[in-house]
């Protein structure tokens, strides 16, 4: 797998306070890399460093296998971005806005139309931007970022402020980019649900520290199931379990087991009944991705 972005101990201090702390990001070619973290975690600051908009206090960045500082212009010419609100002229049409950028970037009419097509604005391209909905404005911002079909697209919270329909549209269009156009996407968000639906890789940041990085499968593998059993005589049940050599914990009136196979569950059930202990509940619990995220970040359930 080719690596598109690598950062090495990337750090940023503002007024002596560390806001991005020795972050080592790895984004592979063809990834939709979800950069997830609560507000204020350091996502935008990291992305701005990758775009050369702010200078790292420490650390290195390698993009397209090239040192960022030495190849800044080349790297940025192959990178598209939408960071904070898109900058467009409200009194011009969508197409006119694209034309301005077309001249600056020296790209063909075909690419302009194709970018408008991807974001599904072809039909509204001659409307004034001030008459666009928020979702359409955001899609225009993405079309502008896509105008020269960059190798890397960096999007900072692209669905902020959109309604569910707008969110779905942006999600669908982002999903299509790696396969159809060979574009690697790095997208930040504070919404786990968004990442869950589109990302192939995930980086979780909190208070400037990268707490997890890996594939979506690796993140999901953290949500192992556990079994809880409630009996009418837990004290006796515990004695039996200890003599049988089972590992368990107690949580209120439940006995909690990790990694119990189906046959072990059936065996325990028989054992308890054989000892005249009524089994009241046997339940499987699975941590949600949200639980994992909250455990990692130590945040309240407010996301
Ligand atoms: P996120 O994008 O994850 O919401 P940010 O990267 O925007 O977080 O911000 C991370 C922290 O850095 C926040 O505490 C923010 O207030 C602070 N910060 C960001 N930019 C500046 C700046 N230019 N000057 C001082 N502090 C800043």
PDB file of C-alpha atoms and ligand atoms in Angstrom:
ATOM      1  CA  UNK A   1       0.000   0.000   0.000  1.00  0.00           C
ATOM      2  CA  UNK A   2       1.364   3.398  -0.939  1.00  0.00           C
ATOM      3  CA  UNK A   3       1.439   5.979   1.780  1.00  0.00           C
ATOM      4  CA  UNK A   4       0.040   9.347   0.767  1.00  0.00           C
ATOM      5  CA  UNK A   5       0.470  11.261   4.025  1.00  0.00           C
ATOM      6  CA  UNK A   6       2.878  10.621   6.887  1.00  0.00           C
ATOM      7  CA  UNK A   7       3.510  12.961   9.748  1.00  0.00           C
ATOM      8  CA  UNK A   8       6.300  12.495  12.237  1.00  0.00           C
ATOM      9  CA  UNK A   9       5.883  13.943  15.718  1.00  0.00           C
ATOM     10  CA  UNK A  10       3.830  16.744  14.234  1.00  0.00           C
ATOM     11  CA  UNK A  11       3.199  19.285  16.993  1.00  0.00           C
ATOM     12  CA  UNK A  12       1.718  22.721  17.353  1.00  0.00           C
ATOM     13  CA  UNK A  13       1.857  25.054  20.307  1.00  0.00           C
ATOM     14  CA  UNK A  14      -0.272  28.167  20.534  1.00  0.00           C
ATOM     15  CA  UNK A  15       0.895  30.668  23.148  1.00  0.00           C
ATOM     16  CA  UNK A  16       3.032  27.979  24.749  1.00  0.00           C
ATOM     17  CA  UNK A  17       0.134  25.530  25.010  1.00  0.00           C
ATOM     18  CA  UNK A  18       0.469  22.237  23.178  1.00  0.00           C
ATOM     19  CA  UNK A  19      -2.594  21.722  20.932  1.00  0.00           C
ATOM     20  CA  UNK A  20      -1.215  18.999  18.643  1.00  0.00           C
ATOM     21  CA  UNK A  21       1.152  16.651  20.387  1.00  0.00           C
ATOM     22  CA  UNK A  22       3.639  14.540  18.419  1.00  0.00           C
ATOM     23  CA  UNK A  23       1.041  13.206  16.022  1.00  0.00           C
ATOM     24  CA  UNK A  24       2.089  10.454  13.608  1.00  0.00           C
ATOM     25  CA  UNK A  25      -0.575  10.163  10.942  1.00  0.00           C
ATOM     26  CA  UNK A  26      -0.449   7.592   8.176  1.00  0.00           C
ATOM     27  CA  UNK A  27      -2.894   7.876   5.313  1.00  0.00           C
ATOM     28  CA  UNK A  28      -2.733   5.209   2.606  1.00  0.00           C
ATOM     29  CA  UNK A  29      -3.575   5.652  -1.033  1.00  0.00           C
ATOM     30  CA  UNK A  30      -7.267   5.078  -1.761  1.00  0.00           C
ATOM     31  CA  UNK A  31      -8.234   5.542   1.868  1.00  0.00           C
ATOM     32  CA  UNK A  32     -11.086   7.542   3.189  1.00  0.00           C
ATOM     33  CA  UNK A  33      -9.324   8.457   6.395  1.00  0.00           C
ATOM     34  CA  UNK A  34     -11.716   9.652   9.083  1.00  0.00           C
ATOM     35  CA  UNK A  35     -10.001  12.031  11.488  1.00  0.00           C
ATOM     36  CA  UNK A  36     -12.277  11.935  14.479  1.00  0.00           C
ATOM     37  CA  UNK A  37     -12.268  13.893  17.695  1.00  0.00           C
ATOM     38  CA  UNK A  38     -14.392  16.174  19.841  1.00  0.00           C
ATOM     39  CA  UNK A  39     -14.432  19.915  19.206  1.00  0.00           C
ATOM     40  CA  UNK A  40     -11.142  21.502  20.124  1.00  0.00           C
ATOM     41  CA  UNK A  41      -9.205  18.222  19.821  1.00  0.00           C
ATOM     42  CA  UNK A  42      -6.735  19.610  17.290  1.00  0.00           C
ATOM     43  CA  UNK A  43      -8.172  18.335  14.006  1.00  0.00           C
ATOM     44  CA  UNK A  44      -8.283  21.636  12.099  1.00  0.00           C
ATOM     45  CA  UNK A  45      -4.882  22.624  13.421  1.00  0.00           C
ATOM     46  CA  UNK A  46      -3.412  19.366  12.099  1.00  0.00           C
ATOM     47  CA  UNK A  47      -5.117  19.741   8.711  1.00  0.00           C
ATOM     48  CA  UNK A  48      -3.985  23.352   8.422  1.00  0.00           C
ATOM     49  CA  UNK A  49      -0.410  22.239   8.963  1.00  0.00           C
ATOM     50  CA  UNK A  50      -0.809  19.646   6.205  1.00  0.00           C
ATOM     51  CA  UNK A  51      -1.988  22.408   3.893  1.00  0.00           C
ATOM     52  CA  UNK A  52       0.827  24.759   4.812  1.00  0.00           C
ATOM     53  CA  UNK A  53      -1.633  27.256   6.307  1.00  0.00           C
ATOM     54  CA  UNK A  54       0.090  27.218   9.684  1.00  0.00           C
ATOM     55  CA  UNK A  55       3.612  26.267  10.567  1.00  0.00           C
ATOM     56  CA  UNK A  56       4.260  23.264  12.799  1.00  0.00           C
ATOM     57  CA  UNK A  57       6.152  23.995  15.997  1.00  0.00           C
ATOM     58  CA  UNK A  58       7.875  20.633  15.654  1.00  0.00           C
ATOM     59  CA  UNK A  59       7.852  17.565  13.447  1.00  0.00           C
ATOM     60  CA  UNK A  60       7.886  16.652   9.782  1.00  0.00           C
ATOM     61  CA  UNK A  61       5.339  15.972   7.081  1.00  0.00           C
ATOM     62  CA  UNK A  62       5.813  13.755   4.073  1.00  0.00           C
ATOM     63  CA  UNK A  63       3.128  13.893   1.402  1.00  0.00           C
ATOM     64  CA  UNK A  64       3.259  11.874  -1.843  1.00  0.00           C
ATOM     65  CA  UNK A  65       6.596  10.541  -0.528  1.00  0.00           C
ATOM     66  CA  UNK A  66       8.041  14.050  -0.593  1.00  0.00           C
ATOM     67  CA  UNK A  67       9.233  16.238   2.221  1.00  0.00           C
ATOM     68  CA  UNK A  68       6.605  18.945   2.625  1.00  0.00           C
ATOM     69  CA  UNK A  69       8.969  21.824   3.312  1.00  0.00           C
ATOM     70  CA  UNK A  70      11.085  21.153   0.254  1.00  0.00           C
ATOM     71  CA  UNK A  71       8.228  20.394  -2.158  1.00  0.00           C
ATOM     72  CA  UNK A  72       5.465  22.573  -0.857  1.00  0.00           C
ATOM     73  CA  UNK A  73       4.255  23.941  -4.163  1.00  0.00           C
ATOM     74  CA  UNK A  74       4.232  20.610  -5.951  1.00  0.00           C
ATOM     75  CA  UNK A  75       2.398  18.937  -3.068  1.00  0.00           C
ATOM     76  CA  UNK A  76      -0.199  21.677  -2.765  1.00  0.00           C
ATOM     77  CA  UNK A  77      -0.823  21.665  -6.528  1.00  0.00           C
ATOM     78  CA  UNK A  78      -1.980  18.043  -6.167  1.00  0.00           C
ATOM     79  CA  UNK A  79      -4.016  18.605  -3.015  1.00  0.00           C
ATOM     80  CA  UNK A  80      -7.565  19.917  -2.855  1.00  0.00           C
ATOM     81  CA  UNK A  81      -9.104  21.202   0.331  1.00  0.00           C
ATOM     82  CA  UNK A  82     -12.180  22.550   1.957  1.00  0.00           C
ATOM     83  CA  UNK A  83     -11.316  23.986   5.304  1.00  0.00           C
ATOM     84  CA  UNK A  84     -13.651  26.211   7.274  1.00  0.00           C
ATOM     85  CA  UNK A  85     -16.359  27.731   5.053  1.00  0.00           C
ATOM     86  CA  UNK A  86     -15.865  27.586   1.304  1.00  0.00           C
ATOM     87  CA  UNK A  87     -14.820  30.883  -0.243  1.00  0.00           C
ATOM     88  CA  UNK A  88     -17.030  31.844  -3.137  1.00  0.00           C
ATOM     89  CA  UNK A  89     -18.682  34.953  -4.495  1.00  0.00           C
ATOM     90  CA  UNK A  90     -22.344  34.955  -3.573  1.00  0.00           C
ATOM     91  CA  UNK A  91     -23.300  37.372  -6.371  1.00  0.00           C
ATOM     92  CA  UNK A  92     -21.890  35.055  -9.062  1.00  0.00           C
ATOM     93  CA  UNK A  93     -23.257  31.753 -10.295  1.00  0.00           C
ATOM     94  CA  UNK A  94     -21.766  28.421  -9.348  1.00  0.00           C
ATOM     95  CA  UNK A  95     -20.210  28.114 -12.788  1.00  0.00           C
ATOM     96  CA  UNK A  96     -18.763  31.649 -12.678  1.00  0.00           C
ATOM     97  CA  UNK A  97     -17.134  30.811  -9.361  1.00  0.00           C
ATOM     98  CA  UNK A  98     -15.662  27.688 -10.911  1.00  0.00           C
ATOM     99  CA  UNK A  99     -14.409  29.717 -13.904  1.00  0.00           C
ATOM    100  CA  UNK A 100     -12.414  32.035 -11.636  1.00  0.00           C
ATOM    101  CA  UNK A 101     -10.654  29.069 -10.136  1.00  0.00           C
ATOM    102  CA  UNK A 102     -10.312  27.448 -13.561  1.00  0.00           C
ATOM    103  CA  UNK A 103      -8.245  30.389 -14.773  1.00  0.00           C
ATOM    104  CA  UNK A 104      -6.083  30.387 -11.650  1.00  0.00           C
ATOM    105  CA  UNK A 105      -5.483  26.658 -11.802  1.00  0.00           C
ATOM    106  CA  UNK A 106      -5.402  26.456 -15.596  1.00  0.00           C
ATOM    107  CA  UNK A 107      -7.727  23.490 -15.964  1.00  0.00           C
ATOM    108  CA  UNK A 108      -9.970  22.437 -18.871  1.00  0.00           C
ATOM    109  CA  UNK A 109     -13.700  23.099 -19.299  1.00  0.00           C
ATOM    110  CA  UNK A 110     -14.191  19.356 -19.180  1.00  0.00           C
ATOM    111  CA  UNK A 111     -12.759  19.153 -15.672  1.00  0.00           C
ATOM    112  CA  UNK A 112     -14.969  22.020 -14.507  1.00  0.00           C
ATOM    113  CA  UNK A 113     -18.051  20.220 -15.787  1.00  0.00           C
ATOM    114  CA  UNK A 114     -16.921  16.924 -14.354  1.00  0.00           C
ATOM    115  CA  UNK A 115     -16.357  18.445 -10.906  1.00  0.00           C
ATOM    116  CA  UNK A 116     -19.834  20.002 -11.063  1.00  0.00           C
ATOM    117  CA  UNK A 117     -21.201  16.654 -12.153  1.00  0.00           C
ATOM    118  CA  UNK A 118     -19.612  14.803  -9.198  1.00  0.00           C
ATOM    119  CA  UNK A 119     -21.229  17.160  -6.725  1.00  0.00           C
ATOM    120  CA  UNK A 120     -24.460  17.062  -8.727  1.00  0.00           C
ATOM    121  CA  UNK A 121     -24.629  20.781  -9.377  1.00  0.00           C
ATOM    122  CA  UNK A 122     -24.662  20.683 -13.196  1.00  0.00           C
ATOM    123  CA  UNK A 123     -28.306  21.655 -13.311  1.00  0.00           C
ATOM    124  CA  UNK A 124     -27.875  24.514 -10.870  1.00  0.00           C
ATOM    125  CA  UNK A 125     -24.587  25.803 -12.195  1.00  0.00           C
ATOM    126  CA  UNK A 126     -26.172  28.942 -13.659  1.00  0.00           C
ATOM    127  CA  UNK A 127     -27.972  29.930 -10.469  1.00  0.00           C
ATOM    128  CA  UNK A 128     -26.539  32.675  -8.269  1.00  0.00           C
ATOM    129  CA  UNK A 129     -24.732  31.203  -5.273  1.00  0.00           C
ATOM    130  CA  UNK A 130     -26.715  33.450  -2.927  1.00  0.00           C
ATOM    131  CA  UNK A 131     -29.763  31.431  -3.957  1.00  0.00           C
ATOM    132  CA  UNK A 132     -28.076  28.120  -3.168  1.00  0.00           C
ATOM    133  CA  UNK A 133     -29.036  26.089  -0.093  1.00  0.00           C
ATOM    134  CA  UNK A 134     -26.344  25.473   2.498  1.00  0.00           C
ATOM    135  CA  UNK A 135     -25.866  21.947   1.162  1.00  0.00           C
ATOM    136  CA  UNK A 136     -25.447  23.254  -2.387  1.00  0.00           C
ATOM    137  CA  UNK A 137     -22.909  25.815  -1.208  1.00  0.00           C
ATOM    138  CA  UNK A 138     -20.991  23.086   0.538  1.00  0.00           C
ATOM    139  CA  UNK A 139     -21.096  20.934  -2.594  1.00  0.00           C
ATOM    140  CA  UNK A 140     -19.819  23.884  -4.626  1.00  0.00           C
ATOM    141  CA  UNK A 141     -16.955  24.151  -2.120  1.00  0.00           C
ATOM    142  CA  UNK A 142     -16.141  20.511  -2.760  1.00  0.00           C
ATOM    143  CA  UNK A 143     -16.358  20.998  -6.540  1.00  0.00           C
ATOM    144  CA  UNK A 144     -13.862  23.852  -6.169  1.00  0.00           C
ATOM    145  CA  UNK A 145     -11.564  21.587  -4.154  1.00  0.00           C
ATOM    146  CA  UNK A 146     -11.899  18.917  -6.852  1.00  0.00           C
ATOM    147  CA  UNK A 147     -11.382  21.194  -9.840  1.00  0.00           C
ATOM    148  CA  UNK A 148      -7.988  19.819 -10.804  1.00  0.00           C
ATOM    149  CA  UNK A 149      -8.735  16.274  -9.643  1.00  0.00           C
ATOM    150  CA  UNK A 150      -6.145  16.241  -6.888  1.00  0.00           C
ATOM    151  CA  UNK A 151      -4.479  13.108  -5.577  1.00  0.00           C
ATOM    152  CA  UNK A 152      -5.436  14.101  -2.051  1.00  0.00           C
ATOM    153  CA  UNK A 153      -8.581  15.829  -0.852  1.00  0.00           C
ATOM    154  CA  UNK A 154      -8.640  17.289   2.654  1.00  0.00           C
ATOM    155  CA  UNK A 155     -12.058  18.154   4.069  1.00  0.00           C
ATOM    156  CA  UNK A 156     -12.515  19.755   7.471  1.00  0.00           C
ATOM    157  CA  UNK A 157     -15.957  18.953   8.911  1.00  0.00           C
ATOM    158  CA  UNK A 158     -17.649  19.146   5.493  1.00  0.00           C
ATOM    159  CA  UNK A 159     -21.103  18.315   6.821  1.00  0.00           C
ATOM    160  CA  UNK A 160     -21.198  20.874   9.621  1.00  0.00           C
ATOM    161  CA  UNK A 161     -24.505  22.650   9.684  1.00  0.00           C
ATOM    162  CA  UNK A 162     -26.124  20.481   7.010  1.00  0.00           C
ATOM    163  CA  UNK A 163     -29.476  18.764   7.352  1.00  0.00           C
ATOM    164  CA  UNK A 164     -29.661  14.949   7.158  1.00  0.00           C
ATOM    165  CA  UNK A 165     -30.338  15.081   3.432  1.00  0.00           C
ATOM    166  CA  UNK A 166     -27.355  17.315   2.790  1.00  0.00           C
ATOM    167  CA  UNK A 167     -25.191  15.069   4.965  1.00  0.00           C
ATOM    168  CA  UNK A 168     -26.245  12.021   2.972  1.00  0.00           C
ATOM    169  CA  UNK A 169     -25.438  13.724  -0.334  1.00  0.00           C
ATOM    170  CA  UNK A 170     -21.962  14.728   0.803  1.00  0.00           C
ATOM    171  CA  UNK A 171     -21.378  11.244   2.203  1.00  0.00           C
ATOM    172  CA  UNK A 172     -22.330   9.570  -1.076  1.00  0.00           C
ATOM    173  CA  UNK A 173     -20.136  11.846  -3.113  1.00  0.00           C
ATOM    174  CA  UNK A 174     -17.118  11.370  -0.834  1.00  0.00           C
ATOM    175  CA  UNK A 175     -17.561   7.608  -0.955  1.00  0.00           C
ATOM    176  CA  UNK A 176     -17.313   7.589  -4.735  1.00  0.00           C
ATOM    177  CA  UNK A 177     -14.031   9.506  -4.943  1.00  0.00           C
ATOM    178  CA  UNK A 178     -11.361   6.853  -4.252  1.00  0.00           C
ATOM    179  CA  UNK A 179     -12.703   4.195  -6.606  1.00  0.00           C
ATOM    180  CA  UNK A 180     -13.921   6.382  -9.413  1.00  0.00           C
ATOM    181  CA  UNK A 181     -11.248   9.043  -9.436  1.00  0.00           C
ATOM    182  CA  UNK A 182      -8.329   7.604  -7.497  1.00  0.00           C
ATOM    183  CA  UNK A 183      -8.585  10.401  -4.939  1.00  0.00           C
ATOM    184  CA  UNK A 184      -7.472   9.746  -1.363  1.00  0.00           C
ATOM    185  CA  UNK A 185      -9.667  11.549   1.160  1.00  0.00           C
ATOM    186  CA  UNK A 186      -8.753  12.854   4.580  1.00  0.00           C
ATOM    187  CA  UNK A 187     -11.879  14.056   6.331  1.00  0.00           C
ATOM    188  CA  UNK A 188     -12.264  15.411   9.834  1.00  0.00           C
ATOM    189  CA  UNK A 189     -15.404  15.268  11.903  1.00  0.00           C
ATOM    190  CA  UNK A 190     -16.628  15.156  15.471  1.00  0.00           C
ATOM    191  CA  UNK A 191     -19.452  12.823  14.451  1.00  0.00           C
ATOM    192  CA  UNK A 192     -18.703   9.169  14.930  1.00  0.00           C
ATOM    193  CA  UNK A 193     -21.730   8.120  12.881  1.00  0.00           C
ATOM    194  CA  UNK A 194     -20.315   9.889   9.857  1.00  0.00           C
ATOM    195  CA  UNK A 195     -16.965   8.127  10.115  1.00  0.00           C
ATOM    196  CA  UNK A 196     -18.629   4.802  10.695  1.00  0.00           C
ATOM    197  CA  UNK A 197     -20.469   5.095   7.407  1.00  0.00           C
ATOM    198  CA  UNK A 198     -17.706   6.203   5.090  1.00  0.00           C
ATOM    199  CA  UNK A 199     -14.216   5.774   6.511  1.00  0.00           C
ATOM    200  CA  UNK A 200     -11.902   2.913   5.673  1.00  0.00           C
ATOM    201  CA  UNK A 201      -9.284   4.104   8.177  1.00  0.00           C
ATOM    202  CA  UNK A 202      -9.670   6.045  11.363  1.00  0.00           C
ATOM    203  CA  UNK A 203      -7.551   8.318  13.504  1.00  0.00           C
ATOM    204  CA  UNK A 204      -8.958   9.392  16.854  1.00  0.00           C
ATOM    205  CA  UNK A 205      -7.558  12.544  18.404  1.00  0.00           C
ATOM    206  CA  UNK A 206      -8.293  14.098  21.768  1.00  0.00           C
ATOM    207  CA  UNK A 207      -6.548  17.021  23.463  1.00  0.00           C
ATOM    208  CA  UNK A 208      -3.945  16.987  20.700  1.00  0.00           C
ATOM    209  CA  UNK A 209      -3.029  13.322  21.178  1.00  0.00           C
ATOM    210  CA  UNK A 210      -3.645  10.647  18.574  1.00  0.00           C
ATOM    211  CA  UNK A 211      -5.261   7.892  20.655  1.00  0.00           C
ATOM    212  CA  UNK A 212      -5.992   5.360  17.963  1.00  0.00           C
ATOM    213  CA  UNK A 213      -5.051   4.862  14.353  1.00  0.00           C
ATOM    214  CA  UNK A 214      -5.920   1.910  12.194  1.00  0.00           C
ATOM    215  CA  UNK A 215      -8.432   0.425   9.832  1.00  0.00           C
ATOM    216  CA  UNK A 216     -12.142   0.582  10.497  1.00  0.00           C
ATOM    217  CA  UNK A 217     -12.021  -3.200  11.042  1.00  0.00           C
ATOM    218  CA  UNK A 218      -9.355  -2.798  13.708  1.00  0.00           C
ATOM    219  CA  UNK A 219     -11.461  -0.205  15.476  1.00  0.00           C
ATOM    220  CA  UNK A 220     -14.542  -2.396  15.286  1.00  0.00           C
ATOM    221  CA  UNK A 221     -12.574  -5.396  16.579  1.00  0.00           C
ATOM    222  CA  UNK A 222     -12.344  -3.494  19.846  1.00  0.00           C
ATOM    223  CA  UNK A 223     -16.044  -3.941  20.404  1.00  0.00           C
ATOM    224  CA  UNK A 224     -15.868  -7.519  21.705  1.00  0.00           C
ATOM    225  CA  UNK A 225     -18.990  -9.046  23.102  1.00  0.00           C
ATOM    226  CA  UNK A 226     -19.306 -10.022  26.746  1.00  0.00           C
ATOM    227  CA  UNK A 227     -21.861 -12.181  28.532  1.00  0.00           C
ATOM    228  CA  UNK A 228     -23.744 -11.363  31.699  1.00  0.00           C
ATOM    229  CA  UNK A 229     -25.561 -13.958  33.760  1.00  0.00           C
ATOM    230  CA  UNK A 230     -28.004 -13.300  36.574  1.00  0.00           C
ATOM    231  CA  UNK A 231     -28.973 -16.145  38.853  1.00  0.00           C
ATOM    232  CA  UNK A 232     -31.263 -16.382  41.826  1.00  0.00           C
ATOM    233  CA  UNK A 233     -28.253 -17.271  44.047  1.00  0.00           C
ATOM    234  CA  UNK A 234     -25.157 -15.516  42.767  1.00  0.00           C
ATOM    235  CA  UNK A 235     -23.106 -16.418  45.854  1.00  0.00           C
ATOM    236  CA  UNK A 236     -23.521 -20.109  45.265  1.00  0.00           C
ATOM    237  CA  UNK A 237     -23.061 -19.632  41.517  1.00  0.00           C
ATOM    238  CA  UNK A 238     -19.749 -17.843  42.198  1.00  0.00           C
ATOM    239  CA  UNK A 239     -18.502 -20.714  44.347  1.00  0.00           C
ATOM    240  CA  UNK A 240     -19.285 -23.182  41.573  1.00  0.00           C
ATOM    241  CA  UNK A 241     -17.627 -20.989  38.962  1.00  0.00           C
ATOM    242  CA  UNK A 242     -14.456 -20.706  41.046  1.00  0.00           C
ATOM    243  CA  UNK A 243     -14.206 -24.471  41.523  1.00  0.00           C
ATOM    244  CA  UNK A 244     -14.753 -24.911  37.784  1.00  0.00           C
ATOM    245  CA  UNK A 245     -11.998 -22.386  37.071  1.00  0.00           C
ATOM    246  CA  UNK A 246     -14.049 -19.724  35.242  1.00  0.00           C
ATOM    247  CA  UNK A 247     -12.862 -16.126  35.168  1.00  0.00           C
ATOM    248  CA  UNK A 248     -15.568 -13.567  35.765  1.00  0.00           C
ATOM    249  CA  UNK A 249     -16.340 -10.255  37.391  1.00  0.00           C
ATOM    250  CA  UNK A 250     -19.383  -9.160  39.285  1.00  0.00           C
ATOM    251  CA  UNK A 251     -21.333  -6.064  38.389  1.00  0.00           C
ATOM    252  CA  UNK A 252     -24.260  -5.511  40.757  1.00  0.00           C
ATOM    253  CA  UNK A 253     -26.419  -8.608  40.398  1.00  0.00           C
ATOM    254  CA  UNK A 254     -24.728  -9.781  37.201  1.00  0.00           C
ATOM    255  CA  UNK A 255     -21.795 -12.115  36.706  1.00  0.00           C
ATOM    256  CA  UNK A 256     -19.785 -10.854  33.746  1.00  0.00           C
ATOM    257  CA  UNK A 257     -17.737 -13.073  31.435  1.00  0.00           C
ATOM    258  CA  UNK A 258     -15.485 -12.157  28.559  1.00  0.00           C
ATOM    259  CA  UNK A 259     -15.008 -14.603  25.712  1.00  0.00           C
ATOM    260  CA  UNK A 260     -17.533 -17.298  26.660  1.00  0.00           C
ATOM    261  CA  UNK A 261     -18.267 -19.685  23.804  1.00  0.00           C
ATOM    262  CA  UNK A 262     -21.789 -20.942  23.136  1.00  0.00           C
ATOM    263  CA  UNK A 263     -20.931 -24.394  24.492  1.00  0.00           C
ATOM    264  CA  UNK A 264     -19.519 -22.892  27.716  1.00  0.00           C
ATOM    265  CA  UNK A 265     -22.692 -20.880  28.177  1.00  0.00           C
ATOM    266  CA  UNK A 266     -24.820 -24.008  27.682  1.00  0.00           C
ATOM    267  CA  UNK A 267     -22.575 -25.915  30.112  1.00  0.00           C
ATOM    268  CA  UNK A 268     -22.808 -23.239  32.797  1.00  0.00           C
ATOM    269  CA  UNK A 269     -26.547 -23.088  32.426  1.00  0.00           C
ATOM    270  CA  UNK A 270     -26.831 -26.848  32.970  1.00  0.00           C
ATOM    271  CA  UNK A 271     -24.419 -26.721  35.881  1.00  0.00           C
ATOM    272  CA  UNK A 272     -26.412 -24.045  37.695  1.00  0.00           C
ATOM    273  CA  UNK A 273     -29.706 -25.803  37.128  1.00  0.00           C
ATOM    274  CA  UNK A 274     -28.146 -29.087  38.305  1.00  0.00           C
ATOM    275  CA  UNK A 275     -27.338 -27.303  41.574  1.00  0.00           C
ATOM    276  CA  UNK A 276     -30.887 -25.928  41.801  1.00  0.00           C
ATOM    277  CA  UNK A 277     -29.782 -22.379  41.046  1.00  0.00           C
ATOM    278  CA  UNK A 278     -32.395 -20.682  38.876  1.00  0.00           C
ATOM    279  CA  UNK A 279     -30.875 -18.840  35.921  1.00  0.00           C
ATOM    280  CA  UNK A 280     -32.843 -15.640  35.438  1.00  0.00           C
ATOM    281  CA  UNK A 281     -30.979 -13.952  32.576  1.00  0.00           C
ATOM    282  CA  UNK A 282     -28.183 -14.770  30.129  1.00  0.00           C
ATOM    283  CA  UNK A 283     -27.399 -11.765  27.968  1.00  0.00           C
ATOM    284  CA  UNK A 284     -24.858 -10.833  25.342  1.00  0.00           C
ATOM    285  CA  UNK A 285     -23.624  -7.248  25.362  1.00  0.00           C
ATOM    286  CA  UNK A 286     -21.625  -5.592  22.660  1.00  0.00           C
ATOM    287  CA  UNK A 287     -19.857  -2.297  23.126  1.00  0.00           C
ATOM    288  CA  UNK A 288     -20.876   0.139  20.462  1.00  0.00           C
ATOM    289  CA  UNK A 289     -18.275   2.102  18.537  1.00  0.00           C
ATOM    290  CA  UNK A 290     -19.535   5.057  20.498  1.00  0.00           C
ATOM    291  CA  UNK A 291     -18.632   3.301  23.775  1.00  0.00           C
ATOM    292  CA  UNK A 292     -15.131   2.659  22.430  1.00  0.00           C
ATOM    293  CA  UNK A 293     -14.773   6.230  21.302  1.00  0.00           C
ATOM    294  CA  UNK A 294     -15.956   7.550  24.663  1.00  0.00           C
ATOM    295  CA  UNK A 295     -13.598   5.217  26.501  1.00  0.00           C
ATOM    296  CA  UNK A 296     -10.697   6.398  24.384  1.00  0.00           C
ATOM    297  CA  UNK A 297     -11.474  10.073  24.718  1.00  0.00           C
ATOM    298  CA  UNK A 298     -12.874   9.989  28.229  1.00  0.00           C
ATOM    299  CA  UNK A 299     -15.668  12.291  27.112  1.00  0.00           C
ATOM    300  CA  UNK A 300     -19.274  12.336  28.194  1.00  0.00           C
ATOM    301  CA  UNK A 301     -21.938  10.844  25.980  1.00  0.00           C
ATOM    302  CA  UNK A 302     -22.652  14.095  24.194  1.00  0.00           C
ATOM    303  CA  UNK A 303     -21.369  13.476  20.682  1.00  0.00           C
TER     304      UNK A 303
HETATM  305  P1  LIG B   1     -10.833  20.927  16.254  1.00  0.00           P
HETATM  306  O1  LIG B   1     -10.626  21.176  14.794  1.00  0.00           O
HETATM  307  O2  LIG B   1     -10.528  19.517  16.638  1.00  0.00           O
HETATM  308  O3  LIG B   1     -12.169  21.358  16.745  1.00  0.00           O
HETATM  309  P2  LIG B   1      -8.789  22.954  16.571  1.00  0.00           P
HETATM  310  O4  LIG B   1      -7.623  22.379  15.873  1.00  0.00           O
HETATM  311  O5  LIG B   1      -9.568  23.992  15.829  1.00  0.00           O
HETATM  312  O6  LIG B   1      -9.753  21.788  17.057  1.00  0.00           O
HETATM  313  O7  LIG B   1      -8.323  23.592  17.944  1.00  0.00           O
HETATM  314  C1  LIG B   1      -7.520  22.905  18.874  1.00  0.00           C
HETATM  315  C2  LIG B   1      -7.202  23.820  20.028  1.00  0.00           C
HETATM  316  O8  LIG B   1      -6.297  24.816  19.593  1.00  0.00           O
HETATM  317  C3  LIG B   1      -8.415  24.535  20.584  1.00  0.00           C
HETATM  318  O9  LIG B   1      -8.274  24.620  21.981  1.00  0.00           O
HETATM  319  C4  LIG B   1      -8.315  25.911  19.943  1.00  0.00           C
HETATM  320  O10 LIG B   1      -8.901  26.881  20.781  1.00  0.00           O
HETATM  321  C5  LIG B   1      -6.822  26.123  19.854  1.00  0.00           C
HETATM  322  N1  LIG B   1      -6.449  26.991  18.718  1.00  0.00           N
HETATM  323  C6  LIG B   1      -6.708  26.753  17.412  1.00  0.00           C
HETATM  324  N2  LIG B   1      -6.214  27.754  16.648  1.00  0.00           N
HETATM  325  C7  LIG B   1      -5.623  28.635  17.477  1.00  0.00           C
HETATM  326  C8  LIG B   1      -4.920  29.878  17.292  1.00  0.00           C
HETATM  327  N3  LIG B   1      -4.726  30.389  16.078  1.00  0.00           N
HETATM  328  N4  LIG B   1      -4.460  30.499  18.391  1.00  0.00           N
HETATM  329  C9  LIG B   1      -4.628  29.978  19.635  1.00  0.00           C
HETATM  330  N5  LIG B   1      -5.282  28.814  19.875  1.00  0.00           N
HETATM  331  C10 LIG B   1      -5.774  28.151  18.817  1.00  0.00           C
END
